[in-house]
Amino acid sequence: MRYRTLGRTGIKVSPYCLGAMMFGAVGNPDHDDSVRIIHRALDAGINFVDTADFYSHGESEEIVGKALKGRRDDVVLATKAHLPMGDDPNRQGNSRRWLVRALDDSLRRLQTDHVDLFQVHRPAPDTDVEETLSVLSDLMRAGKVRAIGTSTFPASDIVEAQWAAERRGLERFRAEQPPYSILNRGIEREVLPVCERYGMGTLVWSPLAQGLLTGRYRKDQHTDSHRAGFGFKHLTDERRLDAVEQLIPLAQDAGMSLTHLAMAFAISHPGVTSAIIGPRTMEQLDDLLAGAKTTLSDEILDRIDAIVPPGTDIGTLDASYNPPAIVHPHLR
């Protein structure tokens, strides 16, 4: 692995980040097998692991904690909080009350005394960003967190948070975790340029468009894949499937699989630090690792641009963030 710097933190990370969402009940419930997958990734040179309290209701963090015994110091460990962890309305969000508790719970499950990157999993329009930055600053000063970040924040929210941090003398967000793939390039317009402007690293999620860019999902064909069982609407979006049908021969002409084309595309953008891979099985991990050295020529990138123009999204991922003003009818 040729390591990159996470924004201006000085922390060196691999261009592939191992995402742990598929470890646990939602994906691979076999703890021993999941640990072996994590160890295989670490042995291959991946030093960046990302998880969240929400993944399988904490089980993912427990598995990561088991896997990192004796290897914690060699890993840049990231986790997230915000999404609901129970029926209590205060066991979620970006408030001081919750983030202090959420981090302590995560540290216990991860069997560590600190995380290298603590991220708020989604924006919280009902919480003053200064409130969130204040508690995150305190957690950093307490030695429980090395750097703080966001996930799926709009460019305007990123800028507001940077200004609030400067105005109040608080710690700044140092990383953003947005969705990014050949099919979802919207962040190229504002999010990536804003992150570069403020020296923030980016670890992009769903570089395979949550499975669409593996080649397993084809137009007018049925698949019984693990992800298909969740009923994701984006997996049957005709516009996205049309683009996939154009990308498959492009990858074949370039002498590579669609998966390797998609991963190489995600990490080729100068504003991207790492791309999160989320294998559920050892076979999936080995396939991703096999394409780690793949690079794309300008000709291939131009052909991709002709299929999905820069800065555009073809449809949306089911897990994408939409602000309350769009989601709730009474606000529009």
GROMACS .gro file of N, CA and C in nm, residues 209-285:
model
  231
  209ALA      N    1  -2.117   0.138  -0.529
  209ALA     CA    2  -2.260   0.173  -0.539
  209ALA      C    3  -2.346   0.068  -0.470
  210GLN      N    4  -2.302   0.026  -0.352
  210GLN     CA    5  -2.370  -0.076  -0.273
  210GLN      C    6  -2.401  -0.202  -0.354
  211GLY      N    7  -2.302  -0.242  -0.434
  211GLY     CA    8  -2.312  -0.368  -0.506
  211GLY      C    9  -2.338  -0.358  -0.654
  212LEU      N   10  -2.394  -0.245  -0.700
  212LEU     CA   11  -2.427  -0.234  -0.842
  212LEU      C   12  -2.304  -0.242  -0.932
  213LEU      N   13  -2.188  -0.196  -0.882
  213LEU     CA   14  -2.068  -0.194  -0.965
  213LEU      C   15  -1.982  -0.319  -0.947
  214THR      N   16  -2.045  -0.428  -0.907
  214THR     CA   17  -1.976  -0.557  -0.903
  214THR      C   18  -2.005  -0.638  -1.029
  215GLY      N   19  -2.108  -0.596  -1.104
  215GLY     CA   20  -2.147  -0.671  -1.223
  215GLY      C   21  -2.248  -0.781  -1.194
  216ARG      N   22  -2.286  -0.796  -1.067
  216ARG     CA   23  -2.382  -0.902  -1.031
  216ARG      C   24  -2.526  -0.860  -1.059
  217TYR      N   25  -2.547  -0.730  -1.073
  217TYR     CA   26  -2.682  -0.680  -1.097
  217TYR      C   27  -2.691  -0.633  -1.241
  218ARG      N   28  -2.772  -0.702  -1.320
  218ARG     CA   29  -2.784  -0.671  -1.461
  218ARG      C   30  -2.929  -0.640  -1.494
  219LYS      N   31  -2.946  -0.569  -1.601
  219LYS     CA   32  -3.079  -0.531  -1.645
  219LYS      C   33  -3.159  -0.655  -1.686
  220ASP      N   34  -3.283  -0.662  -1.640
  220ASP     CA   35  -3.375  -0.771  -1.673
  220ASP      C   36  -3.325  -0.907  -1.624
  221GLN      N   37  -3.240  -0.905  -1.521
  221GLN     CA   38  -3.193  -1.031  -1.463
  221GLN      C   39  -3.217  -1.030  -1.313
  222HIS      N   40  -3.254  -1.144  -1.258
  222HIS     CA   41  -3.278  -1.156  -1.114
  222HIS      C   42  -3.151  -1.200  -1.045
  223THR      N   43  -3.126  -1.146  -0.926
  223THR     CA   44  -3.013  -1.190  -0.845
  223THR      C   45  -3.062  -1.217  -0.703
  224ASP      N   46  -3.005  -1.320  -0.642
  224ASP     CA   47  -3.041  -1.354  -0.505
  224ASP      C   48  -2.927  -1.320  -0.410
  225SER      N   49  -2.855  -1.212  -0.439
  225SER     CA   50  -2.742  -1.172  -0.357
  225SER      C   51  -2.788  -1.132  -0.216
  226HIS      N   52  -2.691  -1.123  -0.126
  226HIS     CA   53  -2.719  -1.085   0.013
  226HIS      C   54  -2.785  -0.948   0.019
  227ARG      N   55  -2.732  -0.851  -0.057
  227ARG     CA   56  -2.786  -0.715  -0.053
  227ARG      C   57  -2.927  -0.708  -0.112
  228ALA      N   58  -2.953  -0.790  -0.211
  228ALA     CA   59  -3.086  -0.787  -0.273
  228ALA      C   60  -3.195  -0.820  -0.173
  229GLY      N   61  -3.158  -0.897  -0.069
  229GLY     CA   62  -3.255  -0.935   0.032
  229GLY      C   63  -3.303  -0.819   0.117
  230PHE      N   64  -3.230  -0.706   0.115
  230PHE     CA   65  -3.270  -0.590   0.193
  230PHE      C   66  -3.372  -0.503   0.121
  231GLY      N   67  -3.397  -0.530  -0.007
  231GLY     CA   68  -3.498  -0.456  -0.081
  231GLY      C   69  -3.457  -0.316  -0.119
  232PHE      N   70  -3.327  -0.292  -0.138
  232PHE     CA   71  -3.280  -0.159  -0.177
  232PHE      C   72  -3.338  -0.120  -0.313
  233LYS      N   73  -3.398  -0.001  -0.318
  233LYS     CA   74  -3.459   0.044  -0.442
  233LYS      C   75  -3.355   0.077  -0.548
  234HIS      N   76  -3.237   0.124  -0.504
  234HIS     CA   77  -3.138   0.166  -0.603
  234HIS      C   78  -3.084   0.049  -0.686
  235LEU      N   79  -3.102  -0.074  -0.636
  235LEU     CA   80  -3.053  -0.190  -0.708
  235LEU      C   81  -3.140  -0.223  -0.830
  236THR      N   82  -3.258  -0.165  -0.837
  236THR     CA   83  -3.346  -0.189  -0.951
  236THR      C   84  -3.378  -0.061  -1.028
  237ASP      N   85  -3.303   0.045  -1.001
  237ASP     CA   86  -3.321   0.172  -1.069
  237ASP      C   87  -3.276   0.157  -1.215
  238GLU      N   88  -3.369   0.174  -1.308
  238GLU     CA   89  -3.339   0.151  -1.449
  238GLU      C   90  -3.226   0.241  -1.500
  239ARG      N   91  -3.223   0.365  -1.453
  239ARG     CA   92  -3.117   0.456  -1.499
  239ARG      C   93  -2.980   0.407  -1.455
  240ARG      N   94  -2.972   0.359  -1.332
  240ARG     CA   95  -2.843   0.309  -1.282
  240ARG      C   96  -2.803   0.180  -1.353
  241LEU      N   97  -2.899   0.094  -1.377
  241LEU     CA   98  -2.869  -0.031  -1.447
  241LEU      C   99  -2.826  -0.005  -1.592
  242ASP      N  100  -2.886   0.097  -1.655
  242ASP     CA  101  -2.844   0.133  -1.790
  242ASP      C  102  -2.697   0.174  -1.792
  243ALA      N  103  -2.657   0.252  -1.692
  243ALA     CA  104  -2.517   0.295  -1.685
  243ALA      C  105  -2.425   0.176  -1.662
  244VAL      N  106  -2.467   0.083  -1.577
  244VAL     CA  107  -2.386  -0.038  -1.552
  244VAL      C  108  -2.366  -0.116  -1.681
  245GLU      N  109  -2.470  -0.126  -1.762
  245GLU     CA  110  -2.458  -0.200  -1.888
  245GLU      C  111  -2.357  -0.135  -1.982
  246GLN      N  112  -2.337  -0.005  -1.970
  246GLN     CA  113  -2.236   0.063  -2.052
  246GLN      C  114  -2.097   0.050  -1.991
  247LEU      N  115  -2.090   0.039  -1.859
  247LEU     CA  116  -1.960   0.031  -1.791
  247LEU      C  117  -1.897  -0.107  -1.803
  248ILE      N  118  -1.979  -0.211  -1.812
  248ILE     CA  119  -1.925  -0.348  -1.819
  248ILE      C  120  -1.835  -0.368  -1.941
  249PRO      N  121  -1.879  -0.331  -2.063
  249PRO     CA  122  -1.788  -0.346  -2.177
  249PRO      C  123  -1.667  -0.254  -2.169
  250LEU      N  124  -1.683  -0.137  -2.105
  250LEU     CA  125  -1.568  -0.048  -2.088
  250LEU      C  126  -1.461  -0.117  -2.005
  251ALA      N  127  -1.502  -0.181  -1.895
  251ALA     CA  128  -1.407  -0.252  -1.811
  251ALA      C  129  -1.343  -0.368  -1.887
  252GLN      N  130  -1.424  -0.439  -1.966
  252GLN     CA  131  -1.370  -0.550  -2.045
  252GLN      C  132  -1.266  -0.503  -2.144
  253ASP      N  133  -1.293  -0.390  -2.209
  253ASP     CA  134  -1.197  -0.334  -2.306
  253ASP      C  135  -1.066  -0.295  -2.237
  254ALA      N  136  -1.078  -0.253  -2.110
  254ALA     CA  137  -0.959  -0.211  -2.035
  254ALA      C  138  -0.888  -0.330  -1.972
  255GLY      N  139  -0.945  -0.450  -1.986
  255GLY     CA  140  -0.881  -0.569  -1.933
  255GLY      C  141  -0.890  -0.584  -1.783
  256MET      N  142  -1.001  -0.537  -1.726
  256MET     CA  143  -1.017  -0.546  -1.581
  256MET      C  144  -1.163  -0.574  -1.548
  257SER      N  145  -1.188  -0.616  -1.424
  257SER     CA  146  -1.326  -0.639  -1.381
  257SER      C  147  -1.393  -0.507  -1.351
  258LEU      N  148  -1.526  -0.508  -1.350
  258LEU     CA  149  -1.600  -0.387  -1.318
  258LEU      C  150  -1.569  -0.342  -1.175
  259THR      N  151  -1.554  -0.437  -1.084
  259THR     CA  152  -1.520  -0.404  -0.945
  259THR      C  153  -1.389  -0.328  -0.937
  260HIS      N  154  -1.287  -0.376  -1.006
  260HIS     CA  155  -1.156  -0.310  -1.002
  260HIS      C  156  -1.161  -0.173  -1.069
  261LEU      N  157  -1.239  -0.162  -1.176
  261LEU     CA  158  -1.257  -0.032  -1.242
  261LEU      C  159  -1.319   0.067  -1.144
  262ALA      N  160  -1.423   0.024  -1.073
  262ALA     CA  161  -1.494   0.113  -0.982
  262ALA      C  162  -1.406   0.156  -0.866
  263MET      N  163  -1.329   0.065  -0.809
  263MET     CA  164  -1.243   0.100  -0.696
  263MET      C  165  -1.130   0.193  -0.741
  264ALA      N  166  -1.072   0.165  -0.857
  264ALA     CA  167  -0.964   0.251  -0.907
  264ALA      C  168  -1.016   0.391  -0.935
  265PHE      N  169  -1.139   0.400  -0.985
  265PHE     CA  170  -1.199   0.531  -1.009
  265PHE      C  171  -1.213   0.608  -0.879
  266ALA      N  172  -1.262   0.544  -0.775
  266ALA     CA  173  -1.291   0.613  -0.649
  266ALA      C  174  -1.165   0.673  -0.587
  267ILE      N  175  -1.054   0.602  -0.594
  267ILE     CA  176  -0.933   0.652  -0.528
  267ILE      C  177  -0.846   0.736  -0.621
  268SER      N  178  -0.890   0.754  -0.746
  268SER     CA  179  -0.811   0.833  -0.840
  268SER      C  180  -0.835   0.983  -0.826
  269HIS      N  181  -0.948   1.022  -0.767
  269HIS     CA  182  -0.977   1.164  -0.751
  269HIS      C  183  -0.880   1.225  -0.649
  270PRO      N  184  -0.817   1.337  -0.681
  270PRO     CA  185  -0.718   1.396  -0.589
  270PRO      C  186  -0.777   1.439  -0.455
  271GLY      N  187  -0.909   1.456  -0.449
  271GLY     CA  188  -0.970   1.496  -0.323
  271GLY      C  189  -1.008   1.380  -0.233
  272VAL      N  190  -0.989   1.257  -0.281
  272VAL     CA  191  -1.024   1.138  -0.203
  272VAL      C  192  -0.901   1.082  -0.134
  273THR      N  193  -0.911   1.059  -0.003
  273THR     CA  194  -0.801   1.001   0.072
  273THR      C  195  -0.808   0.849   0.068
  274SER      N  196  -0.921   0.794   0.108
  274SER     CA  197  -0.940   0.650   0.111
  274SER      C  198  -1.082   0.615   0.065
  275ALA      N  199  -1.095   0.495   0.012
  275ALA     CA  200  -1.226   0.442  -0.025
  275ALA      C  201  -1.256   0.324   0.066
  276ILE      N  202  -1.376   0.322   0.122
  276ILE     CA  203  -1.414   0.218   0.216
  276ILE      C  204  -1.461   0.094   0.141
  277ILE      N  205  -1.397  -0.019   0.171
  277ILE     CA  206  -1.443  -0.147   0.117
  277ILE      C  207  -1.518  -0.219   0.229
  278GLY      N  208  -1.624  -0.291   0.193
  278GLY     CA  209  -1.705  -0.357   0.295
  278GLY      C  210  -1.728  -0.503   0.268
  279PRO      N  211  -1.623  -0.585   0.264
  279PRO     CA  212  -1.640  -0.726   0.233
  279PRO      C  213  -1.717  -0.801   0.342
  280ARG      N  214  -1.798  -0.897   0.299
  280ARG     CA  215  -1.869  -0.984   0.393
  280ARG      C  216  -1.802  -1.120   0.402
  281THR      N  217  -1.728  -1.156   0.296
  281THR     CA  218  -1.661  -1.286   0.292
  281THR      C  219  -1.513  -1.268   0.257
  282MET      N  220  -1.434  -1.372   0.283
  282MET     CA  221  -1.293  -1.367   0.249
  282MET      C  222  -1.275  -1.356   0.098
  283GLU      N  223  -1.361  -1.424   0.021
  283GLU     CA  224  -1.351  -1.419  -0.125
  283GLU      C  225  -1.371  -1.276  -0.177
  284GLN      N  226  -1.464  -1.205  -0.119
  284GLN     CA  227  -1.487  -1.066  -0.159
  284GLN      C  228  -1.365  -0.980  -0.128
  285LEU      N  229  -1.307  -1.000  -0.010
  285LEU     CA  230  -1.188  -0.923   0.026
  285LEU      C  231  -1.073  -0.953  -0.070
   0.00000   0.00000   0.00000
